[in-house]
XYZ file of C-alpha atoms in Angstrom:
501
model
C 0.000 0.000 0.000
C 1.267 3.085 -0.862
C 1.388 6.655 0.949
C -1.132 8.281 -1.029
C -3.719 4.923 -0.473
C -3.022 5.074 3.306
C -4.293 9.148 3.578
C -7.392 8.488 1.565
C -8.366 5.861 4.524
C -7.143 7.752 7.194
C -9.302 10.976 5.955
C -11.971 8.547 5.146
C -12.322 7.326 8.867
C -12.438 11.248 10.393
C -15.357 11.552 8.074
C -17.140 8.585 9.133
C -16.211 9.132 13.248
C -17.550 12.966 12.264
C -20.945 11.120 10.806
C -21.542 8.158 13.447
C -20.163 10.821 16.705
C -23.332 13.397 15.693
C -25.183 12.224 19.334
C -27.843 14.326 21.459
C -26.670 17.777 22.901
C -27.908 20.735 24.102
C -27.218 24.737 25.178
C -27.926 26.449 27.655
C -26.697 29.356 29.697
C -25.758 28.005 33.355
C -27.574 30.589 35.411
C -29.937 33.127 34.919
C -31.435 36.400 36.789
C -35.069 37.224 36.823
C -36.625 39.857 38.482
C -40.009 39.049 39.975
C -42.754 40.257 38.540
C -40.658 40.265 34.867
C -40.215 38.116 32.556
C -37.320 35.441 32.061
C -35.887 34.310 28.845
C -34.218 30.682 28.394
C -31.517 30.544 25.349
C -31.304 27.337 24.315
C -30.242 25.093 21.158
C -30.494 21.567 20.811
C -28.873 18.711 18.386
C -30.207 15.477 17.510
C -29.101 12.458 16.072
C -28.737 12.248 12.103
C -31.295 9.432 11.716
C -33.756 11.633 13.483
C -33.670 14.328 11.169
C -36.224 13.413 8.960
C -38.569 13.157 12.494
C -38.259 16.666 13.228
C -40.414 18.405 11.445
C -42.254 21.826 12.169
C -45.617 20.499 12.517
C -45.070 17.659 14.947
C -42.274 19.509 16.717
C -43.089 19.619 20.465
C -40.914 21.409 23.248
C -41.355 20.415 26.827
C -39.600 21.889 30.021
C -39.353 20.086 33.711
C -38.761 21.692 36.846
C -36.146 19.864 38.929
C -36.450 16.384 38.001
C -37.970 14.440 34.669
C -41.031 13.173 35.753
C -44.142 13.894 33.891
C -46.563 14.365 36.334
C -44.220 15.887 39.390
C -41.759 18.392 37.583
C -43.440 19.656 34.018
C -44.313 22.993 33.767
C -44.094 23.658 30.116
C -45.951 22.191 27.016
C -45.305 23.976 23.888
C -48.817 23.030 22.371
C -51.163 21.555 25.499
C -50.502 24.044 28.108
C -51.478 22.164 31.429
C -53.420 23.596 34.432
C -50.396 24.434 36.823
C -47.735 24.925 34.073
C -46.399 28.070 33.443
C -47.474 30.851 31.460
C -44.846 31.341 28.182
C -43.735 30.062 25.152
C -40.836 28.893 22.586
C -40.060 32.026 20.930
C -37.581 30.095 18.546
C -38.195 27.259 15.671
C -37.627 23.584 17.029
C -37.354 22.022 13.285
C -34.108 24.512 13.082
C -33.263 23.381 16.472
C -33.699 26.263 18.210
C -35.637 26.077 21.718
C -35.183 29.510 23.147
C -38.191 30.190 25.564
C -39.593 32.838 27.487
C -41.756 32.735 30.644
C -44.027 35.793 32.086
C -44.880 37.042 35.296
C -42.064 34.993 36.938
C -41.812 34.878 40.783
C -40.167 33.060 43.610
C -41.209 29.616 42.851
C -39.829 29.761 39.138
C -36.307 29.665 40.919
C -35.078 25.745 40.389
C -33.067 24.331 37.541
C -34.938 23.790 34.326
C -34.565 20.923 31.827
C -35.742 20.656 28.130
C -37.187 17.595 26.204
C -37.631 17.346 22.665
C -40.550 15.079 21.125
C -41.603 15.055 17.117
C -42.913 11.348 15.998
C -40.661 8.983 17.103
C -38.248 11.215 18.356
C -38.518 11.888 21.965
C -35.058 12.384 24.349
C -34.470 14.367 27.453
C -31.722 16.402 27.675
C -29.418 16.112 31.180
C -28.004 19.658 31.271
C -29.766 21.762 32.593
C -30.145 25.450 33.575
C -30.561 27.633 36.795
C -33.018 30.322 37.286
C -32.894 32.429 40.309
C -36.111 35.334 40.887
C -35.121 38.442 42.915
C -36.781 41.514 44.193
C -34.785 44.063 43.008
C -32.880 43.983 40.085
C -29.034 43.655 39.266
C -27.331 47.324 40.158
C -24.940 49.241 37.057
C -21.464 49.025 36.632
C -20.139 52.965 36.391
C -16.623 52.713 34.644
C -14.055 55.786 34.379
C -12.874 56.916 31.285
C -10.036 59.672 30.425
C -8.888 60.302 27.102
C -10.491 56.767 26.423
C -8.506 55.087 28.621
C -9.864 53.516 31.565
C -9.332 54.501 34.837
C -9.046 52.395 38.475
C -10.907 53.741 41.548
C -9.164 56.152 43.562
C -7.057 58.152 40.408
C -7.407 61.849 39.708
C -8.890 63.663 36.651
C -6.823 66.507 35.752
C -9.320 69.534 34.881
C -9.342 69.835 30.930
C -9.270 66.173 29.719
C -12.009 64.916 28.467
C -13.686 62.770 30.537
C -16.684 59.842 29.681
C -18.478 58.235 32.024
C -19.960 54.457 31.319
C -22.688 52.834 32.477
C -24.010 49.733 31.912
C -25.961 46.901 33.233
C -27.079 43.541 32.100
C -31.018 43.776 31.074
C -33.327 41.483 32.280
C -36.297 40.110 30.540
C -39.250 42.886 31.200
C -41.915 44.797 29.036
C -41.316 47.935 28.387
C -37.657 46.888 28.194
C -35.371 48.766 31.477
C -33.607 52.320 30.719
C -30.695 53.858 32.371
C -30.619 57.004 33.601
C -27.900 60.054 34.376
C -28.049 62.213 37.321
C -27.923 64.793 34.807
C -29.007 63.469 31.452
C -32.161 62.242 30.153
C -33.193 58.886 29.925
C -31.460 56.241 26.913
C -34.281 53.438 26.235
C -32.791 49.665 25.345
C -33.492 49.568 21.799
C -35.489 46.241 21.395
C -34.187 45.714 17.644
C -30.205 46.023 19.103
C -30.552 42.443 20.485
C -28.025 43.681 23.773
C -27.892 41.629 26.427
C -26.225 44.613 28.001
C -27.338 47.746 28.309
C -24.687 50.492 28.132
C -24.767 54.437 28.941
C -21.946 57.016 28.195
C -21.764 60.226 29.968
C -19.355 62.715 27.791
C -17.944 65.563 29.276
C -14.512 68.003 29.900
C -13.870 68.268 33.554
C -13.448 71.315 34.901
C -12.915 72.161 38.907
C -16.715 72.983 39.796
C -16.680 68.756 38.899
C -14.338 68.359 42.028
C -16.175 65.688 44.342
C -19.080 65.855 42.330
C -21.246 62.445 42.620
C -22.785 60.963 39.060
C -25.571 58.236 39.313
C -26.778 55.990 37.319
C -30.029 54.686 37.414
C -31.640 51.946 35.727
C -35.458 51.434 35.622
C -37.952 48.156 35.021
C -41.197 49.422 34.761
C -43.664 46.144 35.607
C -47.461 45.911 35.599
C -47.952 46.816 39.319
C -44.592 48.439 40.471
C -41.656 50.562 39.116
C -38.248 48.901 40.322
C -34.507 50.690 40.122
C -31.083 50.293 41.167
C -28.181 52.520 40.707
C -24.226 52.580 41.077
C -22.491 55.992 41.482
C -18.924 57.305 41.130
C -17.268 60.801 42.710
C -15.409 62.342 40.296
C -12.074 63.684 41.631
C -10.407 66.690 39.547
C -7.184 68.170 39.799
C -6.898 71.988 38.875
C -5.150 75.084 39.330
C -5.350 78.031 42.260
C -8.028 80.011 41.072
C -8.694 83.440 43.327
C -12.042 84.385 43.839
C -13.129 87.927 42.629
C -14.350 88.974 46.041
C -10.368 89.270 47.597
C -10.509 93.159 48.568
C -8.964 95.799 51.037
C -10.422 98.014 53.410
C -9.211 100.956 55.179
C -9.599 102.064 58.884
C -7.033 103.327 61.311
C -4.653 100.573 59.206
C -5.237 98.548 55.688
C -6.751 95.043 56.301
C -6.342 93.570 52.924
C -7.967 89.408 52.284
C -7.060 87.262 49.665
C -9.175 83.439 48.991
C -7.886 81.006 46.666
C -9.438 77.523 45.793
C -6.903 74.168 44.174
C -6.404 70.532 44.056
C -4.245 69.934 45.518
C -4.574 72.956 48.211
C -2.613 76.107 47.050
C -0.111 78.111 49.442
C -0.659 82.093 49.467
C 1.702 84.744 49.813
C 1.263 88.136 49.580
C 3.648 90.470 47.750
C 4.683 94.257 48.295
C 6.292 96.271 46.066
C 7.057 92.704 44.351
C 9.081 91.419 47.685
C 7.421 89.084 49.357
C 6.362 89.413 53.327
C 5.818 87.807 56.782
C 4.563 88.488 59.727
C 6.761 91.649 61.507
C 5.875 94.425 63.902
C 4.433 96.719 61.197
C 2.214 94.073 59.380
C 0.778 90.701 60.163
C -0.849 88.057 58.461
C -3.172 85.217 59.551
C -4.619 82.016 57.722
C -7.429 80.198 57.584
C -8.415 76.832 55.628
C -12.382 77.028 54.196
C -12.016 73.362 53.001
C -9.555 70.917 51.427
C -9.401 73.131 48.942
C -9.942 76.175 50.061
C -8.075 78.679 51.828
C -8.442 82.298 53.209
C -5.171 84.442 53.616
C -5.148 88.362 55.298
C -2.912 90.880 55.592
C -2.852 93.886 58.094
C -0.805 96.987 57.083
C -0.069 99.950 59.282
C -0.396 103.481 57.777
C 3.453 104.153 57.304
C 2.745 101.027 54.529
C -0.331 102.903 52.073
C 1.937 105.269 50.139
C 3.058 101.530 48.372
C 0.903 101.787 45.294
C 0.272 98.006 44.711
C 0.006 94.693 47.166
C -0.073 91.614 45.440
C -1.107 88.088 46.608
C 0.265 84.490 45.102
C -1.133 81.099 45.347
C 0.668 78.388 43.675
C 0.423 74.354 43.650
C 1.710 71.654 42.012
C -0.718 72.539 38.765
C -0.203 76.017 38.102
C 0.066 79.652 39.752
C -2.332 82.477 40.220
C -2.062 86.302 41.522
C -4.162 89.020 42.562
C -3.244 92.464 42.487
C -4.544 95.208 45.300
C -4.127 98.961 44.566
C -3.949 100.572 48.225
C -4.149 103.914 46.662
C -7.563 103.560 45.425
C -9.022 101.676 48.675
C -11.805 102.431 50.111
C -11.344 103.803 53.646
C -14.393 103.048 56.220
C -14.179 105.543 58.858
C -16.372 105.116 61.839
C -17.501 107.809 63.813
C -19.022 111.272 62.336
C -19.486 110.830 58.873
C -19.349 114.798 57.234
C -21.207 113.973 54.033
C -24.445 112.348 55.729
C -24.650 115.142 57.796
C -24.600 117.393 55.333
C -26.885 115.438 52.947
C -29.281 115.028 56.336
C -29.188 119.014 56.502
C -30.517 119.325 52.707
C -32.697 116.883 53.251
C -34.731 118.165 56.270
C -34.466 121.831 54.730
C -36.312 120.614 51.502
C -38.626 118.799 53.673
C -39.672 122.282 55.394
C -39.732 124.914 52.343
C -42.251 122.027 51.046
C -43.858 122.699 54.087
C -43.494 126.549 54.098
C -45.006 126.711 50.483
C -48.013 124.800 51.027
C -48.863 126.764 54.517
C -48.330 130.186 52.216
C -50.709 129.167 49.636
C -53.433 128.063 52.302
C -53.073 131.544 53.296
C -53.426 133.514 50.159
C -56.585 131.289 49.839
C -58.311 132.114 52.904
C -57.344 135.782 52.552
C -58.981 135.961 48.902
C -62.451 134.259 50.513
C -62.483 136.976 53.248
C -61.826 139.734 50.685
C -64.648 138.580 48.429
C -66.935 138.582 51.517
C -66.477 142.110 51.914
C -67.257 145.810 51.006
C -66.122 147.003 47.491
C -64.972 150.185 46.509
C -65.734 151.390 42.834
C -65.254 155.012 41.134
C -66.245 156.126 38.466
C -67.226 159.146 36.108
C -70.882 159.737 35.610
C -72.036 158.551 32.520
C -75.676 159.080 33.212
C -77.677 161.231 34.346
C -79.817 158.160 36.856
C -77.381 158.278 39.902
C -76.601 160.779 42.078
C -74.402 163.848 41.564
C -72.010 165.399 43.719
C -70.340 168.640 42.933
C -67.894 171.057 43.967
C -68.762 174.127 45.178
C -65.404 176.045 44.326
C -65.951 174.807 40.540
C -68.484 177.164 40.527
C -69.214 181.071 39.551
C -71.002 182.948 42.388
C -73.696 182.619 39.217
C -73.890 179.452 38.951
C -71.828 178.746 35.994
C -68.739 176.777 35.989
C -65.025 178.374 36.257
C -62.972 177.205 33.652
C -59.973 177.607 35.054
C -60.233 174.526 37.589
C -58.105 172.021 38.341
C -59.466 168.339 37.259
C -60.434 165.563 39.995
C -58.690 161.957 39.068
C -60.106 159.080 40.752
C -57.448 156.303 40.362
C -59.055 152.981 40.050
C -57.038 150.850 42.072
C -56.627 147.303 41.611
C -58.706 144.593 43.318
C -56.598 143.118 45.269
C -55.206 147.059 46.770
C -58.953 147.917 47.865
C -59.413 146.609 51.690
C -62.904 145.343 52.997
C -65.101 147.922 55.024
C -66.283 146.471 58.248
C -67.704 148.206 61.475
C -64.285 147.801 62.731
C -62.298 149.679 59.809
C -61.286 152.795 59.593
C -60.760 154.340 56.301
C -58.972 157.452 54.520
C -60.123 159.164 51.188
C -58.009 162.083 49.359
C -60.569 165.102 48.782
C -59.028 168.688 46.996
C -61.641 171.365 47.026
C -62.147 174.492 45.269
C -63.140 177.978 45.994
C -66.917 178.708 45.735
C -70.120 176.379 46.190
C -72.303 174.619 44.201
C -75.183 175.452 42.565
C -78.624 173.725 41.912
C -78.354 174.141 38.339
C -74.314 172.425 38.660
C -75.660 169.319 40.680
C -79.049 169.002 38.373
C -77.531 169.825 34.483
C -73.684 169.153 34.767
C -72.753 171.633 31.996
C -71.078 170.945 28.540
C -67.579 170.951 30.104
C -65.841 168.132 30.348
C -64.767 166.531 33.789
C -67.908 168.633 35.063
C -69.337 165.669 37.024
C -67.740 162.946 39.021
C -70.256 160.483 40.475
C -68.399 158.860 43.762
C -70.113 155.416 44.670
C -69.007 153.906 48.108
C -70.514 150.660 48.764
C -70.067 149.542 51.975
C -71.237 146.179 53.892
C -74.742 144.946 52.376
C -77.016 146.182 55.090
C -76.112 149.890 54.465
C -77.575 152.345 51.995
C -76.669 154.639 48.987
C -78.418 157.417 50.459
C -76.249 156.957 53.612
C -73.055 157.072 51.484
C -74.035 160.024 49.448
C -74.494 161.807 52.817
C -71.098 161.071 54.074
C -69.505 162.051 50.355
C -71.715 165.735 51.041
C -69.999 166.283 54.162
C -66.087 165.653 52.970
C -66.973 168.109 49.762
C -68.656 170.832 52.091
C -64.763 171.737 53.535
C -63.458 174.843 52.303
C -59.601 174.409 51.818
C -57.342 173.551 48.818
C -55.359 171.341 50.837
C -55.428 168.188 51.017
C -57.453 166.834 53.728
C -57.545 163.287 55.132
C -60.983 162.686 56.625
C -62.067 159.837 58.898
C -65.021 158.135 57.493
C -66.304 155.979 59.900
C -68.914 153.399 58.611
């Protein structure tokens, strides 16, 4: 026999050992979770032998699962096609003529946990398959994984993020069997719902992000959810981000100026920064003409201040440092351009107090002064009003002068004219029973004559009518009377005559 005979034989045997070795097998994952109240899904393939091939056929194809142990009557609690009284409530989602026995069961609880075993039956195929699978119900469901991530690479528990590099956070969890499918959930983010055409077993989350330092000691969570029929059920897994960054002074550092300069500085890092403060670009310590004091806020805080005396201030800048291992940072004070707070008598609220309360009172003044003016125009209109006027007709009475006339009766031209001035209203004073008042009367030489007081003559000025009204219960007959008397006088002077009323 040659070389090339024996090969042909040898290859010729693997084939039929390949053939006649094709024996019953089955598989199926070794444990499985289920959340009670869920669903639970069994993966599961299945081989037969060859000569039972033509036996498995889609219509006669029935699936069958037991419940620790393989008798009929004690431990089945599946039938694909006669679904008994205390079996369970599911079915074979996959195709047993291609093998594939993948099942599903609903509205699992505590007494589905046990180990399961499948049997295969289609015409005169019928075997029971040995290996088996665990299912084990729970309450609440499996928490998230929360993985670190820095410039893609992954990192352990415990390692810093410097601030700047980009940072993604991962979450995922394995998905149990439930309807709607579970969804994870960010602290921060909205919700990412399991796609059900993805096919994941695992659900997976990624939180994107640059880390800056208000990140520092920040917690993220991530939350998934299974919302079930009567309940909702969660469970989470959180990481504290850690981030490294520079000093960073906060814009509030000032000065403030008494008796001496008080000047603070505050400055936040990871790790914590040192300050120093700087004058006239030397730096300083504590001596007899300045001191400085420290305080920490946190672990990454910290609050420096300086106390200058006055021989210090003409220095036109103070500066303060803070420096770690990650970078430095400075603040520059201008002392010449502080704001002193004085205590004591302050000059300019005093004075601004003064205009205030004199504003207040010519406010007051003015309004008193036109209250006044008011009731003095009511008291005027109440009383007696004084009118003159030439005669223009001949209905009222006349009043002449008896030195305008000629010892005939006629009228001397050469006379001096009367002027009544017609003084404003508000000049002319009311006439009461307690006034006393003073009227100008000239007179001329001569008398008057009955023809004078009854004609008036063609001369012009010849006859003044005088009206004096006085309070409303008085007459005009008792005025002309009192006018008679004060042009009976027989002087050219000037005469002031009492007219009492």
């Amino acid at each position: 026999m040659d070389i090339w005979t024996a090969e042909k034989i040898i290859l010729l045997g693997f084939l039929l050992k390949g053939v006649c070795c094709r024996d019953f097998s089955i598989s199926l994952p070794q444990n499985i979770q289920a959340l009670s109240g869920s669903c639970v899904t069994i993966k599961c393939r299945f081989e037969i032998q060859e000569q039972y091939d033509k036996n498995l056929t889609e219509s006669a194809a029935i699936g069958l699962w037991f419940k620790d142990g393989d008798k009929m009557n004690d431990h089945l609690v599946f039938h694909s096609t006669d679904p008994q009284p205390n079996c369970f409530n599911g079915k074979i989602t996959g195709n047993l003529h291609e093998k594939n026995c993948t099942t599903i069961f609903y509205n699992v609880s505590s007494k589905h946990t046990g180990r399961y075993y499948f049997r295969i039956e289609s015409g005169d195929l019928k075997y029971f398959y040995t290996m088996n699978t665990s299912i084990n119900v729970t309450d609440s469901p499996p928490k998230p994984t929360v993985q670190l991530y820095v410039e893609q690479k992954e990192v352990q528990d415990q390692e810093e993020v410097l601030e700047g590099r980009s940072v993604s956070l991962r979450c995922s969890a394995e998905t149990l069997c439930s309807s709607p499918p579970p969804t994870l959930t960010w602290s921060s983010t909205p919700r990412i719902p399991l796609s059900e055409s993805s096919g994941l077993e695992e659900l997976i989350s990624d939180l994107n992000f640059t880390a800056t330092h208000r990140q520092h000691r920040v917690t993220f969570t991530c939350t998934i959810t299974y919302q079930l029929q009567d309940e909702t059920k969660t469970a989470q897994d959180s990481i504290t981000l850690h981030v490294q960054y520079a000093p960073k002074i906060s814009p509030s550092s000032s000065c403030t100026r008494t008796d001496v300069t008080v000047c603070f500085c505050e400055a936040d890092g990871n790790p914590s920064p040192e300050l120093e403060w700087h004058l006239s670009g030397h730096s300083v310590t504590n001596s007899s003409n300045m001191f400085i004091s420290e305080e920490r806020l946190s672990s990454t805080g910290l609050r420096s201040s300086i106390t200058l005396h006055q021989s210090f201030t003409h220095t036109s800048t103070l500066q303060c440092v803070s420096n770690n291992t990650h970078g430095t940072a400075s603040h520059q004070f201008n002392l010449l351009h502080s704001t002193p707070q004085v205590s004591g008598f302050h000059h300019f609220s005093f004075l601004l107090g003064v205009a205030g309360g004199a504003s207040v009172m010519m406010i007051i003044c003015g309004i008193l002064l036109i209250c006044a003016r008011r009731e003095s125009n009511t008291r005027r209109d109440d009383g007696t009003e004084l009118i003159l006027a030439h005669r223009e007709d001949e209905s009222g009475p006349d009043c002449a002068n008896n030195a305008m006339l000629s010892p005939t009766g006629s009228v001397t031209q050469n006379h001096e004219e009367l002027h009544y001035t017609q003084p404003e209203s508000e000049e002319i004073r009311g006439i009461s029973s307690l006034t006393t008042d003073y009227a100008v009367v000239q007179h001329y030489p001569g008398g008057v004559s009955e023809a004078e007081s009854s004609t008036g003559g063609d001369q012009p000025n010849s006859s003044i009518a005088a009206v004096v009204m006085s309070e409303k219960n008085q007459t005009v007959q008792e005025q002309e009377a009192k006018m008679g008397e004060v042009f009976s006088q027989q002087s050219e002077d000037t005469t002031y005559e009492n007219i009492n009323i």
